[in-house]
XYZ file of C-alpha atoms in Angstrom:
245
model
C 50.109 -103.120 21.818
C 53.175 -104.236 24.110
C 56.004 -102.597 23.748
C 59.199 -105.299 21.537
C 61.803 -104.532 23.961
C 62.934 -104.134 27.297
C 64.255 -100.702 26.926
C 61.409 -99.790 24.590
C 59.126 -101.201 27.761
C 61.306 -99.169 30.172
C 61.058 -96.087 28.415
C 57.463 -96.185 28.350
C 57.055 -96.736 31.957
C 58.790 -94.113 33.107
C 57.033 -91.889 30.168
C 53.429 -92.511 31.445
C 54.797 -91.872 35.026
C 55.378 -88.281 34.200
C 51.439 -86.929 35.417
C 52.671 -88.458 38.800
C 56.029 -86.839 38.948
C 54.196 -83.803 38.917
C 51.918 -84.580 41.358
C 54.472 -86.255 44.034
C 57.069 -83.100 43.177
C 55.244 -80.475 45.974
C 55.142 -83.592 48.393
C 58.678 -84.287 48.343
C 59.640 -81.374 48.943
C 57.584 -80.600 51.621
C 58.372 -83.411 53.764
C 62.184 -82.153 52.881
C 61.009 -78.620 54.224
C 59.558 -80.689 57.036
C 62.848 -82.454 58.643
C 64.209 -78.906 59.668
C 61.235 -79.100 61.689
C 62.032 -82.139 63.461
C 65.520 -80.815 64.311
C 66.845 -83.737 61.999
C 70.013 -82.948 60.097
C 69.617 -82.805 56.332
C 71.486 -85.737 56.061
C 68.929 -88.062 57.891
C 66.006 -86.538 56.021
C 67.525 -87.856 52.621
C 68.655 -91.070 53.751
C 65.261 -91.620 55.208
C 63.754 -90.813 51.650
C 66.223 -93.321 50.133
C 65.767 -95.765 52.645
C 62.176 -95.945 53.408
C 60.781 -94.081 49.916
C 57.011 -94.319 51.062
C 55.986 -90.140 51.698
C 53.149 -90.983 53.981
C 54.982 -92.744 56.526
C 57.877 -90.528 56.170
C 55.015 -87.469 57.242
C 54.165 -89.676 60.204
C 57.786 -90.550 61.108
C 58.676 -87.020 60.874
C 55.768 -85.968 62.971
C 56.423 -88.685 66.094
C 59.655 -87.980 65.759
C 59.568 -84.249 66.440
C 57.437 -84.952 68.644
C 59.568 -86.965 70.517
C 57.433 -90.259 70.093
C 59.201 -93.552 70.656
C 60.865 -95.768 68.474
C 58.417 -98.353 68.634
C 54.784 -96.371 68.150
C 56.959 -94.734 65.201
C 57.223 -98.349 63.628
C 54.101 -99.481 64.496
C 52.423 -96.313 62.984
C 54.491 -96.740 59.822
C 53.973 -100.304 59.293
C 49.871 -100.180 59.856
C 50.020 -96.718 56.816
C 51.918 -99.056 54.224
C 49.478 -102.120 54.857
C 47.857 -100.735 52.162
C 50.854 -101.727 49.819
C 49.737 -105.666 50.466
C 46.539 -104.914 48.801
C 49.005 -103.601 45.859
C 51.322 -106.343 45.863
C 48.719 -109.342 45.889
C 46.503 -107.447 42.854
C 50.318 -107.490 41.349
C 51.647 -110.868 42.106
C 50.115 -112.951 39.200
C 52.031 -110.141 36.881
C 55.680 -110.957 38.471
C 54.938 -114.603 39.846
C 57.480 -115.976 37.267
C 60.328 -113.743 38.048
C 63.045 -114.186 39.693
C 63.303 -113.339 43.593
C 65.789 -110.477 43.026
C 63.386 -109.209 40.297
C 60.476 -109.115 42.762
C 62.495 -107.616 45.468
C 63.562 -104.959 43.479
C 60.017 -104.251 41.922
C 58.970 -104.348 45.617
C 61.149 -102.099 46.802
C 60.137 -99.407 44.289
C 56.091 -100.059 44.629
C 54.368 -96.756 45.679
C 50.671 -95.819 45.154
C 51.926 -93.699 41.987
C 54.054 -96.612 40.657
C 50.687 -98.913 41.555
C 48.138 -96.748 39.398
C 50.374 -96.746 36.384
C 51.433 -100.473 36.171
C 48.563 -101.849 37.238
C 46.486 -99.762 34.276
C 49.258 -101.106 32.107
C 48.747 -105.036 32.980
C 44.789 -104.390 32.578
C 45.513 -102.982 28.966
C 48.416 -105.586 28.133
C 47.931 -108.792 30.141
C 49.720 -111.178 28.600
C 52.929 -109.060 28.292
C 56.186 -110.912 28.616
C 58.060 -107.548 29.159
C 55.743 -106.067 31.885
C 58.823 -105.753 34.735
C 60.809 -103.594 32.395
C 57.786 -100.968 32.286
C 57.372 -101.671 36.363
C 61.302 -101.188 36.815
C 60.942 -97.737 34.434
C 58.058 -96.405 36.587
C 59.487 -97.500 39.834
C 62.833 -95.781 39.035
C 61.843 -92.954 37.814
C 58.929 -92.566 40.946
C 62.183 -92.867 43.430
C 64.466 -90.597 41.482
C 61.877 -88.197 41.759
C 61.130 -88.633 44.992
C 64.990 -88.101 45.941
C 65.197 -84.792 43.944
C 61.875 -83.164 45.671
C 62.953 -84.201 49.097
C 66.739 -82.663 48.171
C 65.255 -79.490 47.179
C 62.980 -79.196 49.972
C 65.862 -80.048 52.529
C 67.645 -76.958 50.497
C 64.740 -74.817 50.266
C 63.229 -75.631 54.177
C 66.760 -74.404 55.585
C 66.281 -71.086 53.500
C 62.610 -70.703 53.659
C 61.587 -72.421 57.373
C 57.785 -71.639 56.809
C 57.382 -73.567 53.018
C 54.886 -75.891 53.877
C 52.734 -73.447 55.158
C 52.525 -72.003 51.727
C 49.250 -74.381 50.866
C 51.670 -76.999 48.420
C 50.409 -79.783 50.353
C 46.936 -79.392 48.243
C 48.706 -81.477 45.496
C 49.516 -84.084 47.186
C 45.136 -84.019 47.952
C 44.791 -84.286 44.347
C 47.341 -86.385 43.383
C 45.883 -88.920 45.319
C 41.979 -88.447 44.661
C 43.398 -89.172 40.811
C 45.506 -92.384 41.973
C 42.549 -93.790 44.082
C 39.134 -92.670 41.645
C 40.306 -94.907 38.872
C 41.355 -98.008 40.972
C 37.277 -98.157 42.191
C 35.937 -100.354 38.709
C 37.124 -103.146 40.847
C 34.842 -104.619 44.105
C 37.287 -105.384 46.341
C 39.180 -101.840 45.760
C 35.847 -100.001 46.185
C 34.517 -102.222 48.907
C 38.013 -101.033 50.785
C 37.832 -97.670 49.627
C 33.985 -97.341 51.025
C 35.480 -99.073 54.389
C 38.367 -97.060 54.908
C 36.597 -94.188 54.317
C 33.752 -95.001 56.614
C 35.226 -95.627 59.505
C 37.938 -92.456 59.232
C 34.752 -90.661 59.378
C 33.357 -92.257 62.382
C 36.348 -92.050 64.264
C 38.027 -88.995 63.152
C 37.828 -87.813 66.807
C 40.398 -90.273 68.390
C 43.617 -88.701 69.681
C 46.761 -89.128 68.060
C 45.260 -89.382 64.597
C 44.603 -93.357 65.919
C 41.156 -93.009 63.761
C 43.224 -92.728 60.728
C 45.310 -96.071 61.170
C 42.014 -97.660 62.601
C 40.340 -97.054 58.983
C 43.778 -98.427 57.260
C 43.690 -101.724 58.966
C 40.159 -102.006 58.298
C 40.435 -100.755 54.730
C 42.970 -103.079 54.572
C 41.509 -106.262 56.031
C 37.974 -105.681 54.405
C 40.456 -105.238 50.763
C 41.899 -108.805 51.407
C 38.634 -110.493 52.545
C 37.027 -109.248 49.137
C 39.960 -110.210 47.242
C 40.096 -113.704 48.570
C 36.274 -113.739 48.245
C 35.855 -112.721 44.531
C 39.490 -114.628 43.507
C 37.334 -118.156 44.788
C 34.178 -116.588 43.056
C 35.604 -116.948 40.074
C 37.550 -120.109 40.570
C 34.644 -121.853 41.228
C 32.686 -120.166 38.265
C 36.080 -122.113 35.684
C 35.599 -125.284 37.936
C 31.367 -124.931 36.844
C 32.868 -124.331 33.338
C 35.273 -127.020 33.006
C 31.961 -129.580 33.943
C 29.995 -128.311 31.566
């Protein structure tokens, strides 16, 4: 049953979040632990998190950076790992289609694979919910508060301890997403992208510069939207067929 009121709907979201606050807490502060690696100044490590708030392009980032990569391969490879977030925001749009544009901005903003799995499980269970934003808005914010804390302690921790995130913490963020991605595959198009993504990262694991890995995003991606588009006119025309009858 829907929750009766906004904060009632707020509270819940950031409730069922909780599983993936654990999950995302090692992450964050690795990639805190991280930026004294990249001789970047604490500072620049948290504004990046509160800026940006996506951890696996903030990994990448970090990585070109200390490795002295340029500005523009560090956009490019940041921009091709959150593709993945269109694939999230079209399954999402019919849910927030009626808001208003500083509603969806601000949902936008806060939309991470976490914040994804949980909403998205919540519109399947309640989909004619008229409060639905106020459980994305209590997910979202309580994803990014997270996120801030983890990355603060790691910035704390990584300039005490400079050899953290060789300590093995980076296994939970393994998990955490094998539990974010297994229940998402009851749809076609998310398992026809999974099984795409996943097949060619194989094949080309051997590129240099990890280029395999973006490869297999794009074409996760792409393959997503093509079997989205496919199965949304599937069952379009299935309602047209329907309405005849």
């Amino acid at each position: 049953m829907p929750h009766p009121t906004p904060l009632a709907s707020f509270t819940a979201g950031a409730r069922d979040t909780i599983p993936m606050l654990l999950g995302a807490a090692p992450f964050g502060m690795i990639f805190g632990a991280l930026v004294a690696t990249a001789q970047m100044h604490a500072w620049q490590g948290q504004l990046m998190s509160l800026a940006v708030f996506a951890g696996s392009s903030q990994f990448i980032a970090v990585g070109l950076i200390a490795s002295h990569t340029g500005f523009l391969v560090i956009w490019l490879a940041t921009f091709i790992v959150n593709l993945r977030h269109m694939l999230y925001a079209a399954t999402l749009l019919p849910h927030v289609r009626h808001l208003s544009k500083g509603w969806r901005w601000l949902l936008g903003c806060l939309l991470t694979d976490e914040t994804f799995a949980v909403v998205d499980r919540y519109y399947r269970e309640h989909p004619n919910t008229q409060l639905g934003h106020w459980y994305f808005l209590g997910s979202g914010l309580a994803m990014y508060g997270n996120w801030q804390c983890w990355t603060l302690v790691g910035l704390l921790f990584g300039a005490i301890f400079p050899q953290l995130q060789t300590l093995g913490l980076d296994f939970a963020m393994v998990a955490t997403f094998i539990a974010i991605i297994v229940p998402q595959l009851v749809r076609l198009p998310h398992f026809v992208a999974a099984l795409a993504a996943g097949t060619a990262a194989y094949l080309l694991q051997d590129l240099p510069y990890k280029l395999g890995l973006l490869v297999a995003i794009a074409v996760g991606v792409s393959i997503g939207l093509l079997a989205s588009h496919w199965s949304a006119n599937k069952t379009g025309n299935k309602n047209t067929s329907a309405e005849k009858v």
